Short mmCIF file of C-alpha atoms in Angstrom, two decimals:
data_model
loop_
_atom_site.label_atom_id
_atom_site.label_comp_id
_atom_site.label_asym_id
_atom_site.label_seq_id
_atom_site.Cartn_x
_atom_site.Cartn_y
_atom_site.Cartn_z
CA UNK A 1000 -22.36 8.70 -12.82
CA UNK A 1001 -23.67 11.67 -14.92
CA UNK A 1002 -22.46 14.28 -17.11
CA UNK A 1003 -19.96 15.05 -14.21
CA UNK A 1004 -19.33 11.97 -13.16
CA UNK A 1005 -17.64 8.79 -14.11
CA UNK A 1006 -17.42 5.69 -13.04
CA UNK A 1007 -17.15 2.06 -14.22
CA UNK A 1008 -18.94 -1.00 -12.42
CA UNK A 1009 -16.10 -3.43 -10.27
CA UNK A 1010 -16.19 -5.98 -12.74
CA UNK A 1011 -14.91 -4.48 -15.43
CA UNK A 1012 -11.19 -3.09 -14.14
CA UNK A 1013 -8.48 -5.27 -15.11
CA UNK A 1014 -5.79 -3.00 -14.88
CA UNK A 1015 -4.69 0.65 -13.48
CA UNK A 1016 -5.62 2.27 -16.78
CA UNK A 1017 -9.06 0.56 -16.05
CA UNK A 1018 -10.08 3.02 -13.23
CA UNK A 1019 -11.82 5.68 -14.85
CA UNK A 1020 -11.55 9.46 -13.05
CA UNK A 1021 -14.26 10.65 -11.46
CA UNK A 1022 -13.78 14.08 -13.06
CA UNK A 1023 -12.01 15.38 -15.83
CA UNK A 1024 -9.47 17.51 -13.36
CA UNK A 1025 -8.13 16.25 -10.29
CA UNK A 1026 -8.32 18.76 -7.05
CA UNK A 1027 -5.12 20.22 -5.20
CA UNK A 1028 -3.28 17.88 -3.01
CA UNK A 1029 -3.55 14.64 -5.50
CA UNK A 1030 0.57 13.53 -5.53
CA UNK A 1031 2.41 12.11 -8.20
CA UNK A 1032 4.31 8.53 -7.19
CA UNK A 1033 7.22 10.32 -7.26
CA UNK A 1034 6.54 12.22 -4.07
CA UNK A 1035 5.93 9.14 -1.77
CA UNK A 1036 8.70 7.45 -3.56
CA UNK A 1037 11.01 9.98 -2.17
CA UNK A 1038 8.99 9.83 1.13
CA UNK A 1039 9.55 6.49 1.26
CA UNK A 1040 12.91 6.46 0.94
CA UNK A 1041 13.81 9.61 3.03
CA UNK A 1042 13.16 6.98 5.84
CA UNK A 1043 16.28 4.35 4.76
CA UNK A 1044 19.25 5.07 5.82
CA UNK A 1045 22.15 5.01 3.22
CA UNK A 1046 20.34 5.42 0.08
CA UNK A 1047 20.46 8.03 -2.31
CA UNK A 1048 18.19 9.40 -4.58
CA UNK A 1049 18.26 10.83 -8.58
CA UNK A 1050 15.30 12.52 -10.01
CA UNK A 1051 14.94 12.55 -13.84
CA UNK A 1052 12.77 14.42 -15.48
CA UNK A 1053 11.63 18.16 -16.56
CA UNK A 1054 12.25 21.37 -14.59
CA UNK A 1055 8.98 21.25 -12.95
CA UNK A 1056 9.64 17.42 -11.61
CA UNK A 1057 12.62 18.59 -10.39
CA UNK A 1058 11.35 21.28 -8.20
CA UNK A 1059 8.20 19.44 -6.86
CA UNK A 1060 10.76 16.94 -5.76
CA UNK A 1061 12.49 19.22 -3.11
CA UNK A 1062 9.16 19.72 -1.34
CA UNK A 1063 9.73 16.34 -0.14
CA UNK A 1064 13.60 16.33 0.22
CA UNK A 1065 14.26 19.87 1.48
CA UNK A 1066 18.18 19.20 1.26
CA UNK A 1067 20.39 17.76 -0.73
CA UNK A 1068 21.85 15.77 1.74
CA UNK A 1069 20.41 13.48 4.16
CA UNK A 1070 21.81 12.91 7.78
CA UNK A 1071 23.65 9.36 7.09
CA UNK A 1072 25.63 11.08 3.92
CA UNK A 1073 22.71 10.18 1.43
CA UNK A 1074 22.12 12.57 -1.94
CA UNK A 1075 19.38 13.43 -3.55
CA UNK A 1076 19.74 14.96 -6.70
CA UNK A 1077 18.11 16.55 -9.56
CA UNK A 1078 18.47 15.56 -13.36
CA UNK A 1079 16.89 18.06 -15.21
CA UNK A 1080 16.47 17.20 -18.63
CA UNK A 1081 17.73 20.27 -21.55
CA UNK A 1082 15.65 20.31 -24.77
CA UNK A 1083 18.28 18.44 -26.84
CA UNK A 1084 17.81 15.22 -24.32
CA UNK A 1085 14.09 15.59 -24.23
CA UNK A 1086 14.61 14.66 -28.29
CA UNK A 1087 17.45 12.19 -28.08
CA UNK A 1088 17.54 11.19 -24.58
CA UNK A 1089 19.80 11.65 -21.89
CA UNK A 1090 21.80 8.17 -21.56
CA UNK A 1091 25.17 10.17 -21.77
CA UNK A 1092 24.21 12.87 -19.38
CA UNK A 1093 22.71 10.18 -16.88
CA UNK A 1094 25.66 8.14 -16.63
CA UNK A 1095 27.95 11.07 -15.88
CA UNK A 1096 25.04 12.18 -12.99
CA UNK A 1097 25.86 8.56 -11.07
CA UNK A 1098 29.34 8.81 -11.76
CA UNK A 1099 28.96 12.38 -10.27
CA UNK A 1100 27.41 10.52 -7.13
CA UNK A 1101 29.31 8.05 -6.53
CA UNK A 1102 32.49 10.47 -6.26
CA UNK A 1103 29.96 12.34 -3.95
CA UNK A 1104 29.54 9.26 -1.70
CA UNK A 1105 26.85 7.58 -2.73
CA UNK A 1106 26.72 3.55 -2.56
CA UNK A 1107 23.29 3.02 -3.46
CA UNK A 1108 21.12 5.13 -5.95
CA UNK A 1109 17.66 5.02 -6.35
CA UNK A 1110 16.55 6.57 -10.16
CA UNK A 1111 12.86 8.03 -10.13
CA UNK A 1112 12.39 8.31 -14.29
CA UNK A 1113 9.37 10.70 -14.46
CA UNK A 1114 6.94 11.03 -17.03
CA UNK A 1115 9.10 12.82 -20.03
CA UNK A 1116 11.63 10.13 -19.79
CA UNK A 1117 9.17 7.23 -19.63
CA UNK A 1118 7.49 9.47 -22.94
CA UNK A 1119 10.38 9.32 -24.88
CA UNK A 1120 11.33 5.64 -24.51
CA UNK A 1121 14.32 6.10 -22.50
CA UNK A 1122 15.75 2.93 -21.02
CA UNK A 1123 16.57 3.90 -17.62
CA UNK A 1124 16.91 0.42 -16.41
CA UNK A 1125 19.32 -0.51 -18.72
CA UNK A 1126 21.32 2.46 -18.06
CA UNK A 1127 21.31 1.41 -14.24
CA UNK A 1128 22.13 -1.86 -15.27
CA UNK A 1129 25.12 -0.83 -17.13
CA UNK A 1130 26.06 1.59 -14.76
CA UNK A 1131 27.04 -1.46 -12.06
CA UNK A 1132 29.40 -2.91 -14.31
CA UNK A 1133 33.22 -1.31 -13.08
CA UNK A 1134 31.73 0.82 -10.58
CA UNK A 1135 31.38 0.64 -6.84
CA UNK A 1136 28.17 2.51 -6.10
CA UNK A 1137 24.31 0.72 -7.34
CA UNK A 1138 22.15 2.25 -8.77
CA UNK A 1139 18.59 0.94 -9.45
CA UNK A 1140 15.85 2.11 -11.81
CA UNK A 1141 11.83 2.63 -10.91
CA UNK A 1142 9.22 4.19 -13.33
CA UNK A 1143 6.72 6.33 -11.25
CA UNK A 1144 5.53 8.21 -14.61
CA UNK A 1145 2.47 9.99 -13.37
CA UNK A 1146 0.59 9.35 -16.87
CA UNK A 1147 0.71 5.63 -15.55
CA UNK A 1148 -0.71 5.48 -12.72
CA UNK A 1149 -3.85 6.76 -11.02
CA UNK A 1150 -2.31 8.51 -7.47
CA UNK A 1151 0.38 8.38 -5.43
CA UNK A 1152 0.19 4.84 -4.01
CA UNK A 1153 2.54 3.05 -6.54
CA UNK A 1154 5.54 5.58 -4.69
CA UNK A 1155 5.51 3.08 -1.83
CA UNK A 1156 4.90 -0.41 -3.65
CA UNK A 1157 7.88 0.29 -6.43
CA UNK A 1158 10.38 1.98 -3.59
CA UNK A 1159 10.11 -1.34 -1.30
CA UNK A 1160 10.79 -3.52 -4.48
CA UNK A 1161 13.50 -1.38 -6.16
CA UNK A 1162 15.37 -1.86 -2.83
CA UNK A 1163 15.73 -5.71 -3.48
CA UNK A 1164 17.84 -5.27 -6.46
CA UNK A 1165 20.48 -4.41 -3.42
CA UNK A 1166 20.13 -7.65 -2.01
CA UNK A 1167 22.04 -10.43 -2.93
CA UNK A 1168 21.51 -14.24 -2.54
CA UNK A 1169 23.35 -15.80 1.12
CA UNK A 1170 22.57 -18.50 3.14
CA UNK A 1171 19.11 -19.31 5.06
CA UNK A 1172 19.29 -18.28 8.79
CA UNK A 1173 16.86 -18.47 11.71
CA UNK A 1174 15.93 -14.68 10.51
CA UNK A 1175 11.66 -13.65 10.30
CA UNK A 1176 11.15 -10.21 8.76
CA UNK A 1177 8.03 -8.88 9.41
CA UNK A 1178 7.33 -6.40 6.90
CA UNK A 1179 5.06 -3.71 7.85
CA UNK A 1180 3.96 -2.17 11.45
CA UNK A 1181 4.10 -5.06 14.26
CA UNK A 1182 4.53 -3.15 17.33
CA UNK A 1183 0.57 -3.10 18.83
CA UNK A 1184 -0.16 -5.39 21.65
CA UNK A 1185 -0.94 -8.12 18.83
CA UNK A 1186 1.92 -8.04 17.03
CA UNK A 1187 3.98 -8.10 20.64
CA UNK A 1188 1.75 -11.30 21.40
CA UNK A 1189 2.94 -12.54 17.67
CA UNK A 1190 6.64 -11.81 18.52
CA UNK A 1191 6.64 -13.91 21.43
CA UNK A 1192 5.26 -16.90 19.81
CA UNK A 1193 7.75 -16.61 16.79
CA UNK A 1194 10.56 -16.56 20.09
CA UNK A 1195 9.17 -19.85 21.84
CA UNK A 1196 10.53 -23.36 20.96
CA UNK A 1197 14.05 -24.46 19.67
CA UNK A 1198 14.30 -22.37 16.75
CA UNK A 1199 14.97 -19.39 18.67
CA UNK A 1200 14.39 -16.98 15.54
CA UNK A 1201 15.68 -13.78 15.38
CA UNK A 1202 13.21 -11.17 14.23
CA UNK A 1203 13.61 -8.03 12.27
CA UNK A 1204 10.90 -5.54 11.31
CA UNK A 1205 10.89 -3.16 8.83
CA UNK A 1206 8.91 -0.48 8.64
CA UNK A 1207 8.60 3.14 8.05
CA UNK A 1208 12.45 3.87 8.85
CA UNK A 1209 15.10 1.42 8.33
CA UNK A 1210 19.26 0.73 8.01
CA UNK A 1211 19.83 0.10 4.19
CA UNK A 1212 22.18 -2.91 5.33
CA UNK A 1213 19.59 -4.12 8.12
CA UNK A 1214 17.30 -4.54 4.80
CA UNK A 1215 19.71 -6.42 2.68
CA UNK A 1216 19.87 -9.55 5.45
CA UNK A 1217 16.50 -10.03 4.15
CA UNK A 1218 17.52 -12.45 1.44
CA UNK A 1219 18.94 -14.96 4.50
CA UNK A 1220 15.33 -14.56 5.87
CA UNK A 1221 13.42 -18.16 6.82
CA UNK A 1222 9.92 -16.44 6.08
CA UNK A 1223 8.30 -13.40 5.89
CA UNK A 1224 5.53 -11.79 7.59
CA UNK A 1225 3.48 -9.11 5.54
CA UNK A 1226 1.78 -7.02 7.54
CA UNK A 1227 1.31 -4.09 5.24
CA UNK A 1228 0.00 -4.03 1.39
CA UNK A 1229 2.88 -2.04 0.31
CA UNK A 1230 5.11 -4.76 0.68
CA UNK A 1231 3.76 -7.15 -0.82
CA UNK A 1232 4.75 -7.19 -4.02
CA UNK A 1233 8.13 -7.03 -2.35
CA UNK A 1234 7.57 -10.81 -0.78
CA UNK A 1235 6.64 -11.92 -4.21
CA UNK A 1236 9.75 -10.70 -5.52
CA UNK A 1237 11.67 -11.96 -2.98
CA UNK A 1238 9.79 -15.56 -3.30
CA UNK A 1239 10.75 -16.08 -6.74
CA UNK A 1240 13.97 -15.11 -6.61
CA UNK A 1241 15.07 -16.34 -3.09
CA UNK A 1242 13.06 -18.93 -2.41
CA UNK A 1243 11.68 -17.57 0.70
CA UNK A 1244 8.11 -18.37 1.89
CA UNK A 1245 5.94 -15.71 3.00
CA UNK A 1246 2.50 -15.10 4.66
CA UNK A 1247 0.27 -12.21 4.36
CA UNK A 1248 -1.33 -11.36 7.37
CA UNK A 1249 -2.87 -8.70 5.75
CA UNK A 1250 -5.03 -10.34 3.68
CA UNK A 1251 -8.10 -10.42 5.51
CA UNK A 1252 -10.08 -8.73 8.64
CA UNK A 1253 -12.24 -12.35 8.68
CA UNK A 1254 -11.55 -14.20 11.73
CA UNK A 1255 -11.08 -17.39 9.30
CA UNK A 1256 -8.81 -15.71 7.59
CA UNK A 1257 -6.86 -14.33 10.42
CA UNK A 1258 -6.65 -17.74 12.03
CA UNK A 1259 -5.48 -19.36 8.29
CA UNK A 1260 -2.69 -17.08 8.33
CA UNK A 1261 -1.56 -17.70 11.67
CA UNK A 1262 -1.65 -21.43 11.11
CA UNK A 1263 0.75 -20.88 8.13
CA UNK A 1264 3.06 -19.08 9.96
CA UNK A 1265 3.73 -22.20 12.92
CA UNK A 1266 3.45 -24.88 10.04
CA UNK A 1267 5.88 -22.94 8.66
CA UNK A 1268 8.29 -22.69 11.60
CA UNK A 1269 7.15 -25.63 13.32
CA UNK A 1270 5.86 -23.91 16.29
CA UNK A 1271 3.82 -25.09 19.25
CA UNK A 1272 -0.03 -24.45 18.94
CA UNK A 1273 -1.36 -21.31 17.91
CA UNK A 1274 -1.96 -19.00 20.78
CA UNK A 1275 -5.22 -17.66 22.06
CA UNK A 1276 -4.38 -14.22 21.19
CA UNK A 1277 -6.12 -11.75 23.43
CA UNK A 1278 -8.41 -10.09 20.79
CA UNK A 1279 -9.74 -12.67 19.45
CA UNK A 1280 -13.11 -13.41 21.31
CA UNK A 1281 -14.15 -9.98 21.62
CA UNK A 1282 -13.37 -9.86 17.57
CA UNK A 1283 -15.99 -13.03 17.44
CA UNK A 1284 -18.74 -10.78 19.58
CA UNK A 1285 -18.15 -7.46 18.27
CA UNK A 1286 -18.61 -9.56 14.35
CA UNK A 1287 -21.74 -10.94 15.70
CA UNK A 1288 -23.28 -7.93 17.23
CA UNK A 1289 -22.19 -5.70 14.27
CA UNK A 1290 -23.62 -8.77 11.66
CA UNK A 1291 -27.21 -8.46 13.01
CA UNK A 1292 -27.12 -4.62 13.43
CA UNK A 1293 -26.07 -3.23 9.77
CA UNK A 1294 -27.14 -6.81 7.93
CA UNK A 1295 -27.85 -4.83 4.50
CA UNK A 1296 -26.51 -1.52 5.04
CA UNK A 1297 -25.30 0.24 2.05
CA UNK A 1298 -21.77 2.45 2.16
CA UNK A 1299 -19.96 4.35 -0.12
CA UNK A 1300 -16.14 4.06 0.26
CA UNK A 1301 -14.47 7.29 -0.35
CA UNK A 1302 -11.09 7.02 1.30
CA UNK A 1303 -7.91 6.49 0.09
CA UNK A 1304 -7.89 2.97 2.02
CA UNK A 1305 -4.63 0.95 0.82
CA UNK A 1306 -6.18 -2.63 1.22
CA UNK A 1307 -9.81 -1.24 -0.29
CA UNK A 1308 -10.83 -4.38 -1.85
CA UNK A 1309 -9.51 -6.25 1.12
CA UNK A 1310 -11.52 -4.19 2.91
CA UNK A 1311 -14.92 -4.65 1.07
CA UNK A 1312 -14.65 -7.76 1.08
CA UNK A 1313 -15.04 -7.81 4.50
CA UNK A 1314 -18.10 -6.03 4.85
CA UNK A 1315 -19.87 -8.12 2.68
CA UNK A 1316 -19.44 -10.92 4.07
CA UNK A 1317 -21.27 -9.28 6.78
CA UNK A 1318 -23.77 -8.20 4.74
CA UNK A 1319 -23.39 -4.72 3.67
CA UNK A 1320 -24.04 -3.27 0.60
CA UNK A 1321 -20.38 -1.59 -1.57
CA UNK A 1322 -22.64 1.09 -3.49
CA UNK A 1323 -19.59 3.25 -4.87
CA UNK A 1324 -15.64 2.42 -4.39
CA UNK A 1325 -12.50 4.51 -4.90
CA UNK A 1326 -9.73 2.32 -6.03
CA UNK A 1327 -6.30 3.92 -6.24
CA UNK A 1328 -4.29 0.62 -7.48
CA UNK A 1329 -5.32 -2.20 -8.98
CA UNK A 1330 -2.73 -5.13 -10.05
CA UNK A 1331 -3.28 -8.60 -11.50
CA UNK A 1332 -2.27 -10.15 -7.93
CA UNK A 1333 -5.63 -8.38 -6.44
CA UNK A 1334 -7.70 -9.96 -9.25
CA UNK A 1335 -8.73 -12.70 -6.15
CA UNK A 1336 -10.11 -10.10 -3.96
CA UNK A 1337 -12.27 -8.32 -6.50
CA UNK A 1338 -13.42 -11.87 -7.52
CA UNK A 1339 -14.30 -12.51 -3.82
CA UNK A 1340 -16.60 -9.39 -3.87
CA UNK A 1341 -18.12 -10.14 -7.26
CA UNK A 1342 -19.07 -13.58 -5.33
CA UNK A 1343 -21.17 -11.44 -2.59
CA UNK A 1344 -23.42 -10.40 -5.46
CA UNK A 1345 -21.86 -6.67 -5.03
CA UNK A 1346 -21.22 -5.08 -8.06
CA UNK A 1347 -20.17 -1.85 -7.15
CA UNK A 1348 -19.32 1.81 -9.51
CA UNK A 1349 -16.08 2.07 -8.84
CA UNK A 1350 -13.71 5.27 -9.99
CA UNK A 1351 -10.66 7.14 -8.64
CA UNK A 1352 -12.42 9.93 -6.56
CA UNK A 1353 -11.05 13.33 -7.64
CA UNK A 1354 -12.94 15.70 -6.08
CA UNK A 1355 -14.49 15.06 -2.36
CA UNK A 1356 -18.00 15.13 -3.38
CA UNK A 1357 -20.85 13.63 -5.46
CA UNK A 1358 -23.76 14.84 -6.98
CA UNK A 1359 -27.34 13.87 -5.99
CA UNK A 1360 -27.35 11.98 -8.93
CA UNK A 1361 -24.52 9.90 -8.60
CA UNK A 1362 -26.20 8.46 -5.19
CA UNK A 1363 -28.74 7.51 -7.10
CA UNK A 1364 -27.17 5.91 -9.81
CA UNK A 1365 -24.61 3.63 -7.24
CA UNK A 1366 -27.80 2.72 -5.33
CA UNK A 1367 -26.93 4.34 -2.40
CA UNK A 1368 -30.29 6.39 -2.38
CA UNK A 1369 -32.62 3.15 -1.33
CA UNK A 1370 -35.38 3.58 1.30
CA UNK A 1371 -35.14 1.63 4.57
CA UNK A 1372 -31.68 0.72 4.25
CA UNK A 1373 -28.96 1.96 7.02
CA UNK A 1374 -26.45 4.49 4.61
CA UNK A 1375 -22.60 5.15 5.87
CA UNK A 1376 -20.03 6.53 4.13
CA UNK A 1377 -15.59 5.50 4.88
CA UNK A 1378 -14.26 8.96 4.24
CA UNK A 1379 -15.59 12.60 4.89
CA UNK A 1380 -18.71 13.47 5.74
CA UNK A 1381 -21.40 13.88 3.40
CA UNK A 1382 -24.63 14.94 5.42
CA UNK A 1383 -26.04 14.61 9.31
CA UNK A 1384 -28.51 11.54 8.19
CA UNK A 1385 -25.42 9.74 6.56
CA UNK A 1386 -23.25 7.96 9.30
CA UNK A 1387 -19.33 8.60 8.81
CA UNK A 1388 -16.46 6.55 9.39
CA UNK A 1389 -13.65 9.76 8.94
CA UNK A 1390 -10.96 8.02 7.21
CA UNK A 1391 -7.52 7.89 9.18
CA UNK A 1392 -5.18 4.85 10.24
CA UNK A 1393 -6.27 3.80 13.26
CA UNK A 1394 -7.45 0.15 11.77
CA UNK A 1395 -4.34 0.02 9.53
CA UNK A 1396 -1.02 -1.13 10.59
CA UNK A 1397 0.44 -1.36 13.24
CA UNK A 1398 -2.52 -2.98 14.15
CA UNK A 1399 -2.75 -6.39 13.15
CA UNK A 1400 -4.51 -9.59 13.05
CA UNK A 1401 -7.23 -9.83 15.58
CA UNK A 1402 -6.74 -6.58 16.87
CA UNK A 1403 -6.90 -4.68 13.84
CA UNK A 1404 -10.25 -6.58 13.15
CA UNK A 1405 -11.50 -5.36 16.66
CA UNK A 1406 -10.59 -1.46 15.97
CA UNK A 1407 -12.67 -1.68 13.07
CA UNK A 1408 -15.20 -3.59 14.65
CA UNK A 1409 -15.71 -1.13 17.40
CA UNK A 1410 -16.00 2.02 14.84
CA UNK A 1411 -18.97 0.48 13.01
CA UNK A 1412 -20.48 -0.74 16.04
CA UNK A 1413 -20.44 3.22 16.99
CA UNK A 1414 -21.87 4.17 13.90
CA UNK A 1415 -25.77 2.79 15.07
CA UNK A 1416 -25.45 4.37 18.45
CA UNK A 1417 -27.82 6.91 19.36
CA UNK A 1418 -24.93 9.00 21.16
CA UNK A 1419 -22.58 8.54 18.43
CA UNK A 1420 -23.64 8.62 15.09
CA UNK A 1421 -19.92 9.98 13.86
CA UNK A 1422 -17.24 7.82 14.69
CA UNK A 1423 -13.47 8.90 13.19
CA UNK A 1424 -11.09 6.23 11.83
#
């Protein structure tokens, strides 16, 4: 994207390590994994954490757990590595640290191997492995090494599937899971449909903060309800090693795609018809009016946006123009949304955005720059004459379905107004 700049076009990312940085030195405020890891599972009850890694790991780690104890009797612990271990490793030392926990309290022990450890080869799954044989806590293993990954947004999608390794196989019961935020006037709507008929399913949502043991049912689950990226590789897991069925309702703002998902879900459980659910028309009018208004606008997306490509997507099937995209993850499993871009004819530079700006140049080179065209950017503001979407949640979950479609809807819609050229996300 210049001499300061890089970028790489969409098509050619296959992986994480594909996603060039932007710059050669990320600004302040870019986590590792390891701090929403611990984030994440601050919020469930009854498990305990164990950071491995150097001296500096270790003390970045207490911004996020302030105490050593949590309020349900949960640890989290340091292990620093010593110089000796950094050569040989620290299996010996490790195993006494869970031993060490489990006289503590702790039943179930989530290991965070930072980037030295994942360096020098050490097996830290194996040693969790072993470390279940003739003992009563569990301890699982998850690699957030930094060196890995791009940001922080692996922390949440390795925490949700290092807590399966707690579950355990039991019988099929009328039990949905929705996984992810449910609790808008949509997902109410959705909760009352999943309660009408025979079946009479129970339903259990987990979200942000959750009983360790109210997780583990999971595996008796009939089918599960994504509503949120970060647990989707989670469903997968749980599909292939459970047998249970899931449906991401995630998986696209289209009103087609929306209504696909929801006629999953009652094949699935045999319900009665799909219900009008309130948001749907005005989704249809807003989609319409929005269509004919920015029909080949061009927008940069600079956001941390989980479901990005999901996202894009989106707005080209109504036309618009991706000029420049910052991807934090990319997996194999999102290989069918890029490919549904690629199909829109959009092709666009696409980097992890480490500093907040870009150069004149780099405009130019994404396209962004071309006369007569309507120009927005998703993320911070970059001039008066460029209309903003300020990047936030209110279009992620809890909103779902329909609804979520709508909130979106109504912030582009805003962004051609006369009277409000700045709308905030």
């Amino acid at each position: 994207m210049s001499q300061q700049h890089k970028a790489c076009r969409l098509s050619e990312i296959e992986s994480n390590q594909g996603i060039p940085f932007s710059h050669a030195a990320p600004t302040v405020g870019h986590h590792c994994p390891m701090h929403t890891a611990l984030a994440t599972l601050q919020g469930v009850s009854r498990v305990s954490t164990l950071v491995v890694g150097m001296p500096e790991c270790g003390f970045y780690s207490r911004y996020v757990m302030g105490t050593p104890k949590g309020p349900n009797g949960e640890l989290h612990y340091m292990y620093v590595l010593d110089a000796n271990e950094v050569v040989f490793g620290c299996r010996e030392g490790l195993q006494k640290a869970l031993e060490e926990m489990e006289r503590d309290g702790a039943d179930a022990i989530a290991v965070i191997m930072t980037c030295v450890p994942a360096l020098i080869g050490e097996d830290i799954q194996e040693i969790t492995e072993s470390f279940g044989a003739g003992h009563r806590a569990r301890a699982v293993a998850m690699d957030l090494a930094h060196y890995k990954r791009n940001g922080y947004e692996a922390g949440y999608y390795e925490s949700y599937l290092a807590l399966a390794e707690f579950c355990e196989a039991s019988k099929k019961e009328n039990v949905i899971f929705l996984l992810g935020g449910a609790q808008s006037q949509e997902g109410r709507e959705l909760c009352g449909w999943l309660q009408t008929g025979s079946a009479s399913y129970d339903i259990v949502t987990i979200e942000d903060v959750f009983e360790l043991s109210q997780f583990t049912k999971i595996s008796s689950s009939c089918l599960n309800i994504v509503t949120n990226i970060h647990f989707l590789p989670l469903a997968n897991r749980l599909e292939a090693t459970y047998d249970i069925p899931y449906v991401f309702l995630g998986e696209s703002y289209g009103r087609g795609g929306i209504q696909e998902a929801y006629k999953e879900i009652g094949t699935s459980l045999l319900l009665r018809e799909t219900p009008a659910f309130s948001h749907r028309q005005e989704a249809a009018k807003l989609e319409a009016r929005v269509r004919e208004r920015l029909e080949g606008s061009r927008f940069l997306l600079t956001a941390n946006i989980p479901d990005a490509l999901i996202l894009t997507e989106y707005l080209c099937s109504l036309s618009m123009i991706p000029c420049f995209l910052h991807l934090e993850e990319y997996q194999q499993w999102m290989k069918e949304w890029k490919n549904k871009i690629l199909s829109h004819g959009s092709n666009p530079l696409t980097a992890f955005l480490v500093e907040d700006g870009m150069t004149e140049d780099g405009f130019k080179e994404a396209g962004f720059e071309k006369p007569g065209s309507y120009r927005f950017v998703i993320g911070k503001e970059l001039g008066e004459e460029i209309g903003c979407l300020k990047a936030g949640r209110s279009f992620l979950p809890p909103l779902i379905g329909y609804e979520r479609t709508v909130a979106l809807l109504k912030l582009l819609d805003g962004l051609i107004r006369k009277e409000n050229t700045y709308a905030a996300l």
